[in-house]
PDB file of C-alpha atoms in Angstrom:
ATOM      1  CA  MET E   1      -0.017  -0.408   0.242  1.00  0.00           C
ATOM      2  CA  SER E   2       1.266   3.404  -0.920  1.00  0.00           C
ATOM      3  CA  GLU E   3      -0.543   6.442  -0.450  1.00  0.00           C
ATOM      4  CA  ILE E   4       1.037  10.390  -1.177  1.00  0.00           C
ATOM      5  CA  PHE E   5       0.346  13.698   0.731  1.00  0.00           C
ATOM      6  CA  CYS E   6       2.772  16.636  -1.264  1.00  0.00           C
ATOM      7  CA  TYR E   7       2.142  19.488  -0.681  1.00  0.00           C
ATOM      8  CA  ASP E   8       4.228  22.567  -2.473  1.00  0.00           C
ATOM      9  CA  MET E   9       3.766  26.662  -2.365  1.00  0.00           C
ATOM     10  CA  ASP E  10       6.161  29.570  -3.019  1.00  0.00           C
ATOM     11  CA  SER E  11       7.045  30.080   0.311  1.00  0.00           C
ATOM     12  CA  LEU E  12       6.695  28.904   4.015  1.00  0.00           C
ATOM     13  CA  THR E  13       4.897  30.710   6.251  1.00  0.00           C
ATOM     14  CA  LYS E  14       3.884  30.955   9.832  1.00  0.00           C
ATOM     15  CA  GLU E  15      -0.161  32.105   7.755  1.00  0.00           C
ATOM     16  CA  LYS E  16       0.559  29.076   5.343  1.00  0.00           C
ATOM     17  CA  LEU E  17       1.145  26.431   8.833  1.00  0.00           C
ATOM     18  CA  PRO E  18      -1.745  25.956   9.990  1.00  0.00           C
ATOM     19  CA  PRO E  19      -3.754  24.984   6.642  1.00  0.00           C
ATOM     20  CA  LEU E  20      -0.828  22.700   5.846  1.00  0.00           C
ATOM     21  CA  SER E  21      -0.837  21.628   9.244  1.00  0.00           C
ATOM     22  CA  GLU E  22      -4.469  20.354   9.373  1.00  0.00           C
ATOM     23  CA  ALA E  23      -3.852  18.726   5.300  1.00  0.00           C
ATOM     24  CA  PHE E  24      -1.409  16.810   7.599  1.00  0.00           C
ATOM     25  CA  SER E  25      -2.870  15.430  10.534  1.00  0.00           C
ATOM     26  CA  GLY E  26      -6.457  14.747   8.411  1.00  0.00           C
ATOM     27  CA  TYR E  27      -3.707  13.004   5.742  1.00  0.00           C
ATOM     28  CA  LEU E  28      -3.009  10.484   8.134  1.00  0.00           C
ATOM     29  CA  ARG E  29      -6.598  10.464  10.605  1.00  0.00           C
ATOM     30  CA  SER E  30      -8.508   9.412   7.006  1.00  0.00           C
ATOM     31  CA  LEU E  31      -5.424   5.938   6.929  1.00  0.00           C
ATOM     32  CA  ALA E  32      -6.354   5.225   9.953  1.00  0.00           C
ATOM     33  CA  VAL E  33      -2.809   5.605  11.937  1.00  0.00           C
ATOM     34  CA  PRO E  34      -1.926   5.095  14.329  1.00  0.00           C
ATOM     35  CA  ALA E  35      -2.391   8.110  17.030  1.00  0.00           C
ATOM     36  CA  LYS E  36       1.371   7.430  18.948  1.00  0.00           C
ATOM     37  CA  VAL E  37       2.829   7.971  14.758  1.00  0.00           C
ATOM     38  CA  ARG E  38       0.061  10.673  13.923  1.00  0.00           C
ATOM     39  CA  MET E  39       1.051  12.413  16.891  1.00  0.00           C
ATOM     40  CA  SER E  40       4.712  12.098  16.340  1.00  0.00           C
ATOM     41  CA  ALA E  41       4.461  13.264  12.396  1.00  0.00           C
ATOM     42  CA  GLU E  42       2.861  16.075  13.303  1.00  0.00           C
ATOM     43  CA  ILE E  43       5.649  17.238  16.095  1.00  0.00           C
ATOM     44  CA  MET E  44       7.613  16.473  13.711  1.00  0.00           C
ATOM     45  CA  LEU E  45       6.462  18.441  11.063  1.00  0.00           C
ATOM     46  CA  GLU E  46       5.691  21.256  12.822  1.00  0.00           C
ATOM     47  CA  GLU E  47       9.689  21.458  14.323  1.00  0.00           C
ATOM     48  CA  VAL E  48      10.737  22.030  11.316  1.00  0.00           C
ATOM     49  CA  SER E  49       8.382  23.520   9.513  1.00  0.00           C
ATOM     50  CA  GLU E  50       9.293  26.516  12.625  1.00  0.00           C
ATOM     51  CA  ASN E  51      12.971  25.558  11.603  1.00  0.00           C
ATOM     52  CA  ILE E  52      12.795  26.675   8.028  1.00  0.00           C
ATOM     53  CA  ILE E  53      10.558  29.936   8.573  1.00  0.00           C
ATOM     54  CA  GLY E  54      12.869  30.496  11.418  1.00  0.00           C
ATOM     55  CA  HIS E  55      15.780  30.172   9.451  1.00  0.00           C
ATOM     56  CA  ALA E  56      15.115  30.074   5.744  1.00  0.00           C
ATOM     57  CA  ALA E  57      15.455  33.754   4.012  1.00  0.00           C
ATOM     58  CA  PRO E  58      12.351  35.173   2.964  1.00  0.00           C
ATOM     59  CA  HIS E  59      10.413  33.381   0.236  1.00  0.00           C
ATOM     60  CA  ARG E  60      11.906  31.229  -0.625  1.00  0.00           C
ATOM     61  CA  SER E  61       9.772  27.431  -1.905  1.00  0.00           C
ATOM     62  CA  PHE E  62       9.086  25.198   0.629  1.00  0.00           C
ATOM     63  CA  SER E  63       7.314  21.124   0.077  1.00  0.00           C
ATOM     64  CA  PHE E  64       6.563  18.799   1.365  1.00  0.00           C
ATOM     65  CA  ARG E  65       5.912  15.202   0.893  1.00  0.00           C
ATOM     66  CA  CYS E  66       4.540  11.892   2.406  1.00  0.00           C
ATOM     67  CA  GLU E  67       4.449   8.234   1.332  1.00  0.00           C
ATOM     68  CA  LEU E  68       2.841   6.254   3.463  1.00  0.00           C
ATOM     69  CA  LYS E  69       4.071   2.571   2.059  1.00  0.00           C
ATOM     70  CA  ASN E  70       3.626  -1.038   4.551  1.00  0.00           C
ATOM     71  CA  ASP E  71       5.074  -0.011   7.991  1.00  0.00           C
ATOM     72  CA  ARG E  72       6.768   3.706   7.207  1.00  0.00           C
ATOM     73  CA  LEU E  73       6.092   7.341   6.673  1.00  0.00           C
ATOM     74  CA  GLU E  74       8.815   8.436   4.284  1.00  0.00           C
ATOM     75  CA  ILE E  75       8.481  11.788   4.772  1.00  0.00           C
ATOM     76  CA  GLU E  76      10.235  15.614   2.956  1.00  0.00           C
ATOM     77  CA  PHE E  77      11.033  18.178   3.437  1.00  0.00           C
ATOM     78  CA  ARG E  78      12.216  20.522   0.535  1.00  0.00           C
ATOM     79  CA  ASP E  79      13.194  24.472   1.027  1.00  0.00           C
ATOM     80  CA  ASN E  80      14.992  26.167  -1.350  1.00  0.00           C
ATOM     81  CA  GLY E  81      16.594  28.738   1.548  1.00  0.00           C
ATOM     82  CA  ASN E  82      19.928  28.602   2.599  1.00  0.00           C
ATOM     83  CA  GLU E  83      21.791  25.985   2.442  1.00  0.00           C
ATOM     84  CA  PHE E  84      22.244  24.587   6.778  1.00  0.00           C
ATOM     85  CA  ASN E  85      22.306  20.719   7.820  1.00  0.00           C
ATOM     86  CA  PRO E  86      20.515  20.649  11.083  1.00  0.00           C
ATOM     87  CA  LEU E  87      21.806  17.650  12.031  1.00  0.00           C
ATOM     88  CA  LYS E  88      25.371  19.584  11.950  1.00  0.00           C
ATOM     89  CA  ASP E  89      24.596  22.980  12.130  1.00  0.00           C
ATOM     90  CA  ALA E  90      22.258  22.265  14.493  1.00  0.00           C
ATOM     91  CA  PRO E  91      22.780  23.968  17.563  1.00  0.00           C
ATOM     92  CA  VAL E  92      23.055  21.232  20.794  1.00  0.00           C
ATOM     93  CA  PRO E  93      21.162  22.177  23.621  1.00  0.00           C
ATOM     94  CA  ASP E  94      22.139  21.663  27.377  1.00  0.00           C
ATOM     95  CA  THR E  95      19.021  20.160  28.559  1.00  0.00           C
ATOM     96  CA  GLY E  96      20.822  19.639  31.519  1.00  0.00           C
ATOM     97  CA  LEU E  97      20.584  23.210  32.801  1.00  0.00           C
ATOM     98  CA  SER E  98      17.011  25.287  33.120  1.00  0.00           C
ATOM     99  CA  ALA E  99      15.318  27.367  30.524  1.00  0.00           C
ATOM    100  CA  GLU E 100      16.429  30.664  31.485  1.00  0.00           C
ATOM    101  CA  ASP E 101      19.931  29.839  31.324  1.00  0.00           C
ATOM    102  CA  ARG E 102      19.526  27.594  27.533  1.00  0.00           C
ATOM    103  CA  LYS E 103      21.132  29.072  24.967  1.00  0.00           C
ATOM    104  CA  ILE E 104      18.253  29.439  22.657  1.00  0.00           C
ATOM    105  CA  GLY E 105      18.559  26.797  19.623  1.00  0.00           C
ATOM    106  CA  GLY E 106      17.961  23.143  19.008  1.00  0.00           C
ATOM    107  CA  LEU E 107      14.837  21.689  20.436  1.00  0.00           C
ATOM    108  CA  GLY E 108      12.822  21.782  17.358  1.00  0.00           C
ATOM    109  CA  ILE E 109      15.895  19.255  16.214  1.00  0.00           C
ATOM    110  CA  MET E 110      16.335  17.666  18.879  1.00  0.00           C
ATOM    111  CA  LEU E 111      12.619  16.210  18.780  1.00  0.00           C
ATOM    112  CA  VAL E 112      12.207  15.652  15.180  1.00  0.00           C
ATOM    113  CA  ARG E 113      15.664  13.206  16.439  1.00  0.00           C
ATOM    114  CA  LYS E 114      13.580  12.201  18.764  1.00  0.00           C
ATOM    115  CA  PHE E 115       9.933  10.822  17.731  1.00  0.00           C
ATOM    116  CA  SER E 116      11.817   9.896  13.348  1.00  0.00           C
ATOM    117  CA  ASP E 117      13.371   6.138  13.175  1.00  0.00           C
ATOM    118  CA  SER E 118      15.663   7.787  10.357  1.00  0.00           C
ATOM    119  CA  ILE E 119      16.843  11.055   9.723  1.00  0.00           C
ATOM    120  CA  SER E 120      19.205  12.765   7.023  1.00  0.00           C
ATOM    121  CA  TYR E 121      19.536  15.615   5.207  1.00  0.00           C
ATOM    122  CA  ASN E 122      21.690  16.352   1.639  1.00  0.00           C
ATOM    123  CA  ARG E 123      21.876  19.479  -0.624  1.00  0.00           C
ATOM    124  CA  GLU E 124      20.131  18.835  -3.846  1.00  0.00           C
ATOM    125  CA  GLY E 125      21.151  21.781  -5.905  1.00  0.00           C
ATOM    126  CA  ASP E 126      20.038  24.932  -3.990  1.00  0.00           C
ATOM    127  CA  GLU E 127      17.822  22.378  -2.075  1.00  0.00           C
ATOM    128  CA  ASN E 128      17.640  21.508   1.604  1.00  0.00           C
ATOM    129  CA  VAL E 129      16.543  18.111   1.785  1.00  0.00           C
ATOM    130  CA  LEU E 130      15.336  16.630   5.150  1.00  0.00           C
ATOM    131  CA  TYR E 131      14.669  13.013   4.777  1.00  0.00           C
ATOM    132  CA  LEU E 132      12.657  11.433   7.777  1.00  0.00           C
ATOM    133  CA  ILE E 133      10.586   8.014   8.460  1.00  0.00           C
ATOM    134  CA  LYS E 134       8.879   6.898  11.667  1.00  0.00           C
ATOM    135  CA  LYS E 135       7.979   3.491  11.785  1.00  0.00           C
ATOM    136  CA  ILE E 136       4.412   2.430  11.991  1.00  0.00           C
ATOM    137  CA  GLU E 137       4.190  -0.529  14.487  1.00  0.00           C
ATOM    138  CA  ASP E 138       1.789  -2.745  15.238  1.00  0.00           C
ATOM    139  CA  GLY E 139      -1.240  -1.949  17.503  1.00  0.00           C
TER     140      GLY E 139
END
């Protein structure tokens, strides 16, 4: 079984994020993706999208693609913002410090790493490509 959800836009802004999130959530519900997996995928979408909004130059193209393949969701983010590999370039948060003492940044990618089963980054031409896999476990 393979079902694909695609969402392309000329730029990603905070105003465009809620319709994307709602459409993606509806897609996952329509496929009867378990609630725990659905929540993880929705958090990953939000965190990565917020990072693109906050760090990519404005007015950059954005696409989001999710494919259900048997036992997993394969999720791909593309943007043509400045080159940024979140796996290497994002700050590593010191979670041992209090929120007041901690530097800003890094928590979003930390959550994405926690909720995904696989994560990779490539620069393809002028695009950042972040690829995630989230397994759907039985039960």
